[in-house]
Amino acid sequence: MLLAMLAAATLGESSFPESLVDERRHRTIPIEIHLPENEARCTSQQRCNVAFISSGYGVPHNKYQFIVRSLVQRGFMTVSIGHELEQDPDLSPVQPFYATRAENWQRGAQTLTFVRESLEPVFKSYDFEHLWLFGHSNGGDISAWYANATPKYVAAIVTIDSRRVLLPRNKDIRVLSIRGSDFPADANVLYSDSERATYPVCVKQIPNARHNDMSDYGPNWLTSTMSNAVSVFIENQSCK
């Protein structure tokens, strides 16, 4: 049934589904799919990039349109994914977070796997074997967890003020971490000077950027600055 719905959507017979049902885990996962502006260039012989966008905790999954717009203009298919459901326990406020929140990040990584395995058989003109992962705050932690656990499916990761999960130390995964100004990351989440010289990573600090504003709810100057950082990262092989 799912494959039939998605296949119909790709043929223009209906709109894309707004959720996927993971029957094994009894989860209905909200999604929003956008195809690239130049989708005719995407073929099974020359597949276009795929970006998974994971929202921050408490932020609707479709409130990162500034990222979506930047990506579809550059030939990406985007899949915005909602991770937090009403049935889920609240994000733990108890330290140490790396232990008390691990279940949340593991569940999110399982969701990314499910979405990839569900969409790949239908969207054959798109590359689900080399994903670009985008995530804000807890969504960035989920993305980092997935990239560390399943690196073979990840080409690049962009986190927006993720704070808890160590970013990948992997020469095959490009990393951009956009940093706000009001909260620091936990110890060792970001890179030492020697690690920056070793791995293909970029860390961009944005002055006066509040963590809770780093979505579509934020001011135009901030979403524009983040969008530009993403564009430069996509188009260039270094931070400069």
CSV table of C-alpha atoms in Angstrom, one decimal:
chain,number,residue,atom,x,y,z
A,1,MET,CA,0.0,0.0,0.0
A,2,LEU,CA,2.8,2.4,0.9
A,3,LEU,CA,4.7,1.7,-2.2
A,4,ALA,CA,1.6,2.2,-4.3
A,5,MET,CA,0.9,5.6,-2.7
A,6,LEU,CA,4.4,6.8,-3.2
A,7,ALA,CA,4.6,5.5,-6.8
A,8,ALA,CA,1.4,7.3,-7.6
A,9,ALA,CA,2.8,10.5,-6.0
A,10,THR,CA,5.9,10.4,-8.1
A,11,LEU,CA,3.8,10.1,-11.2
A,12,GLY,CA,1.8,13.1,-10.3
A,13,GLU,CA,-1.4,11.2,-9.6
A,14,SER,CA,-1.7,12.4,-6.0
A,15,SER,CA,0.2,14.5,-3.5
A,16,PHE,CA,3.0,13.0,-1.5
A,17,PRO,CA,1.9,11.2,1.7
A,18,GLU,CA,2.2,13.3,4.9
A,19,SER,CA,3.3,10.3,7.0
A,20,LEU,CA,4.8,6.8,6.9
A,21,VAL,CA,3.6,4.0,9.1
A,22,ASP,CA,6.3,1.8,10.8
A,23,GLU,CA,4.1,-1.1,11.6
A,24,ARG,CA,6.9,-3.0,13.4
A,25,ARG,CA,7.3,-0.1,15.9
A,26,HIS,CA,3.7,1.1,15.8
A,27,ARG,CA,4.7,4.6,14.8
A,28,THR,CA,3.1,7.0,12.3
A,29,ILE,CA,6.0,9.2,11.3
A,30,PRO,CA,5.2,12.7,9.9
A,31,ILE,CA,7.2,13.6,6.8
A,32,GLU,CA,7.2,16.3,4.1
A,33,ILE,CA,8.8,15.5,0.7
A,34,HIS,CA,10.1,18.1,-1.8
A,35,LEU,CA,11.7,17.2,-5.1
A,36,PRO,CA,14.4,19.4,-6.7
A,37,GLU,CA,13.5,22.2,-9.0
A,38,ASN,CA,15.4,20.5,-11.8
A,39,GLU,CA,14.0,17.0,-11.1
A,40,ALA,CA,14.2,16.1,-14.8
A,41,ARG,CA,17.9,15.9,-14.4
A,42,CYS,CA,17.6,13.1,-11.8
A,43,THR,CA,17.8,9.6,-13.4
A,44,SER,CA,18.5,6.1,-12.3
A,45,GLN,CA,21.9,6.5,-14.0
A,46,GLN,CA,22.7,9.9,-12.4
A,47,ARG,CA,20.9,10.0,-9.1
A,48,CYS,CA,20.3,13.2,-7.3
A,49,ASN,CA,21.2,13.9,-3.7
A,50,VAL,CA,18.8,13.2,-0.8
A,51,ALA,CA,18.6,15.3,2.4
A,52,PHE,CA,16.9,14.2,5.6
A,53,ILE,CA,15.9,17.1,7.8
A,54,SER,CA,15.3,16.4,11.5
A,55,SER,CA,13.6,19.0,13.6
A,56,GLY,CA,14.6,20.3,17.0
A,57,TYR,CA,12.7,19.1,20.0
A,58,GLY,CA,9.2,20.7,20.1
A,59,VAL,CA,9.6,22.3,16.6
A,60,PRO,CA,7.3,21.0,13.8
A,61,HIS,CA,9.1,19.1,11.2
A,62,ASN,CA,8.0,21.5,8.4
A,63,LYS,CA,9.4,24.6,10.0
A,64,TYR,CA,12.8,24.5,8.2
A,65,GLN,CA,11.7,25.8,4.8
A,66,PHE,CA,14.8,28.0,4.6
A,67,ILE,CA,16.8,24.8,4.4
A,68,VAL,CA,14.4,23.1,2.0
A,69,ARG,CA,14.5,26.1,-0.4
A,70,SER,CA,18.2,26.2,-0.5
A,71,LEU,CA,18.5,22.4,-1.1
A,72,VAL,CA,15.8,22.0,-3.8
A,73,GLN,CA,17.4,24.9,-5.8
A,74,ARG,CA,20.6,22.8,-5.7
A,75,GLY,CA,19.2,19.6,-7.0
A,76,PHE,CA,18.3,17.9,-3.7
A,77,MET,CA,15.3,15.8,-2.8
A,78,THR,CA,14.4,16.8,0.8
A,79,VAL,CA,12.5,14.7,3.4
A,80,SER,CA,11.6,16.6,6.5
A,81,ILE,CA,10.9,14.1,9.4
A,82,GLY,CA,9.0,14.5,12.7
A,83,HIS,CA,10.6,12.4,15.4
A,84,GLU,CA,8.6,13.2,18.5
A,85,LEU,CA,5.1,11.6,18.9
A,86,GLU,CA,2.6,12.0,21.6
A,87,GLN,CA,3.2,8.4,22.8
A,88,ASP,CA,6.9,9.1,23.4
A,89,PRO,CA,8.4,10.0,26.8
A,90,ASP,CA,9.5,13.5,27.3
A,91,LEU,CA,13.2,14.3,26.6
A,92,SER,CA,15.0,13.6,29.9
A,93,PRO,CA,16.0,16.7,31.9
A,94,VAL,CA,18.4,14.6,34.1
A,95,GLN,CA,22.1,14.5,33.7
A,96,PRO,CA,24.2,12.9,32.2
A,97,PHE,CA,22.3,13.5,29.0
A,98,TYR,CA,24.4,11.2,27.0
A,99,ALA,CA,23.0,8.3,29.1
A,100,THR,CA,19.5,9.6,29.9
A,101,ARG,CA,18.7,10.7,26.3
A,102,ALA,CA,20.3,7.9,24.4
A,103,GLU,CA,17.0,6.1,23.9
A,104,ASN,CA,15.6,9.2,22.1
A,105,TRP,CA,18.6,9.4,19.8
A,106,GLN,CA,18.5,5.6,19.1
A,107,ARG,CA,14.8,5.8,18.3
A,108,GLY,CA,15.4,8.7,16.0
A,109,ALA,CA,18.2,6.8,14.2
A,110,GLN,CA,15.8,3.9,13.7
A,111,THR,CA,13.3,6.3,12.2
A,112,LEU,CA,15.9,7.6,9.7
A,113,THR,CA,16.7,4.0,8.7
A,114,PHE,CA,13.0,3.2,8.3
A,115,VAL,CA,12.4,6.3,6.1
A,116,ARG,CA,15.4,5.5,4.0
A,117,GLU,CA,14.3,1.9,3.5
A,118,SER,CA,10.7,2.9,2.7
A,119,LEU,CA,11.5,5.6,0.1
A,120,GLU,CA,14.5,4.2,-1.7
A,121,PRO,CA,12.6,1.5,-3.6
A,122,VAL,CA,10.2,4.2,-5.0
A,123,PHE,CA,12.4,7.2,-5.7
A,124,LYS,CA,14.9,5.3,-7.9
A,125,SER,CA,16.4,8.5,-9.4
A,126,TYR,CA,17.7,9.6,-6.0
A,127,ASP,CA,20.7,8.5,-4.0
A,128,PHE,CA,19.7,7.1,-0.6
A,129,GLU,CA,23.1,5.4,-0.2
A,130,HIS,CA,24.9,8.7,0.4
A,131,LEU,CA,22.5,10.7,2.5
A,132,TRP,CA,22.9,14.3,3.5
A,133,LEU,CA,21.7,14.7,7.1
A,134,PHE,CA,20.4,18.0,8.5
A,135,GLY,CA,19.3,18.5,12.0
A,136,HIS,CA,18.5,21.3,14.5
A,137,SER,CA,19.3,20.9,18.2
A,138,ASN,CA,18.0,17.4,19.2
A,139,GLY,CA,17.4,16.6,15.5
A,140,GLY,CA,21.1,17.3,15.0
A,141,ASP,CA,22.0,14.9,17.8
A,142,ILE,CA,19.8,12.3,16.1
A,143,SER,CA,21.6,12.9,12.9
A,144,ALA,CA,25.0,12.7,14.5
A,145,TRP,CA,24.0,9.4,16.3
A,146,TYR,CA,22.9,8.0,12.9
A,147,ALA,CA,26.1,9.1,11.2
A,148,ASN,CA,28.2,7.5,13.9
A,149,ALA,CA,26.3,4.3,13.9
A,150,THR,CA,25.6,3.9,10.2
A,151,PRO,CA,28.4,5.8,8.4
A,152,LYS,CA,28.2,3.9,5.2
A,153,TYR,CA,24.9,5.6,4.3
A,154,VAL,CA,26.1,9.2,5.1
A,155,ALA,CA,27.9,11.5,2.8
A,156,ALA,CA,27.6,14.7,4.9
A,157,ILE,CA,25.9,16.1,8.0
A,158,VAL,CA,24.9,19.6,8.8
A,159,THR,CA,23.9,20.3,12.4
A,160,ILE,CA,22.3,23.5,13.7
A,161,ASP,CA,23.4,24.0,17.3
A,162,SER,CA,23.4,20.3,18.2
A,163,ARG,CA,24.9,20.0,21.7
A,164,ARG,CA,25.0,16.5,23.1
A,165,VAL,CA,26.1,13.8,20.6
A,166,LEU,CA,29.7,13.8,19.3
A,167,LEU,CA,29.9,14.9,15.7
A,168,PRO,CA,31.5,12.3,13.4
A,169,ARG,CA,35.2,11.8,13.2
A,170,ASN,CA,35.2,10.2,9.8
A,171,LYS,CA,37.3,11.2,6.7
A,172,ASP,CA,34.4,10.0,4.5
A,173,ILE,CA,31.7,12.3,6.0
A,174,ARG,CA,31.8,16.0,5.5
A,175,VAL,CA,30.5,18.0,8.5
A,176,LEU,CA,29.2,21.5,8.9
A,177,SER,CA,28.1,22.6,12.4
A,178,ILE,CA,26.3,25.9,12.6
A,179,ARG,CA,26.6,27.3,16.1
A,180,GLY,CA,24.3,29.7,18.0
A,181,SER,CA,25.5,32.1,20.7
A,182,ASP,CA,23.6,31.4,23.9
A,183,PHE,CA,24.4,27.7,24.8
A,184,PRO,CA,27.7,25.8,24.6
A,185,ALA,CA,28.0,22.3,23.3
A,186,ASP,CA,28.9,19.5,25.7
A,187,ALA,CA,32.6,18.5,26.1
A,188,ASN,CA,34.1,16.9,23.0
A,189,VAL,CA,31.0,17.3,20.8
A,190,LEU,CA,32.9,19.8,18.6
A,191,TYR,CA,36.5,19.4,17.2
A,192,SER,CA,39.9,20.1,18.6
A,193,ASP,CA,42.3,22.0,16.4
A,194,SER,CA,44.1,18.8,15.4
A,195,GLU,CA,40.7,17.1,14.5
A,196,ARG,CA,39.8,20.1,12.3
A,197,ALA,CA,43.0,19.6,10.4
A,198,THR,CA,42.4,15.8,10.1
A,199,TYR,CA,38.7,15.6,9.1
A,200,PRO,CA,36.6,17.4,6.5
A,201,VAL,CA,34.7,19.5,9.0
A,202,CYS,CA,33.6,23.1,9.3
A,203,VAL,CA,32.2,24.9,12.4
A,204,LYS,CA,30.5,28.3,11.8
A,205,GLN,CA,29.7,30.5,14.8
A,206,ILE,CA,26.9,33.0,14.2
A,207,PRO,CA,27.1,36.0,16.6
A,208,ASN,CA,23.8,36.9,18.4
A,209,ALA,CA,22.1,33.8,17.2
A,210,ARG,CA,19.7,32.3,19.8
A,211,HIS,CA,19.3,28.5,19.8
A,212,ASN,CA,15.5,28.7,19.9
A,213,ASP,CA,15.4,31.0,16.8
A,214,MET,CA,17.3,28.7,14.5
A,215,SER,CA,14.3,27.6,12.5
A,216,ASP,CA,11.6,29.3,10.4
A,217,TYR,CA,10.4,31.0,13.6
A,218,GLY,CA,13.7,33.0,13.7
A,219,PRO,CA,14.4,36.4,12.2
A,220,ASN,CA,15.1,36.8,8.5
A,221,TRP,CA,18.7,37.8,9.0
A,222,LEU,CA,19.4,34.5,10.9
A,223,THR,CA,17.6,32.1,8.5
A,224,SER,CA,19.4,33.9,5.6
A,225,THR,CA,22.8,33.6,7.3
A,226,MET,CA,22.2,29.9,7.9
A,227,SER,CA,20.9,29.3,4.4
A,228,ASN,CA,24.0,31.0,3.0
A,229,ALA,CA,26.3,28.8,5.1
A,230,VAL,CA,24.5,25.7,3.9
A,231,SER,CA,24.9,26.9,0.2
A,232,VAL,CA,28.6,27.6,0.6
A,233,PHE,CA,29.1,24.2,2.3
A,234,ILE,CA,27.4,22.4,-0.6
A,235,GLU,CA,29.2,24.2,-3.3
A,236,ASN,CA,32.7,24.2,-1.8
A,237,GLN,CA,34.9,21.4,-0.5
A,238,SER,CA,36.3,23.5,2.3
A,239,CYS,CA,35.2,26.0,4.9
A,240,LYS,CA,36.6,28.9,3.1
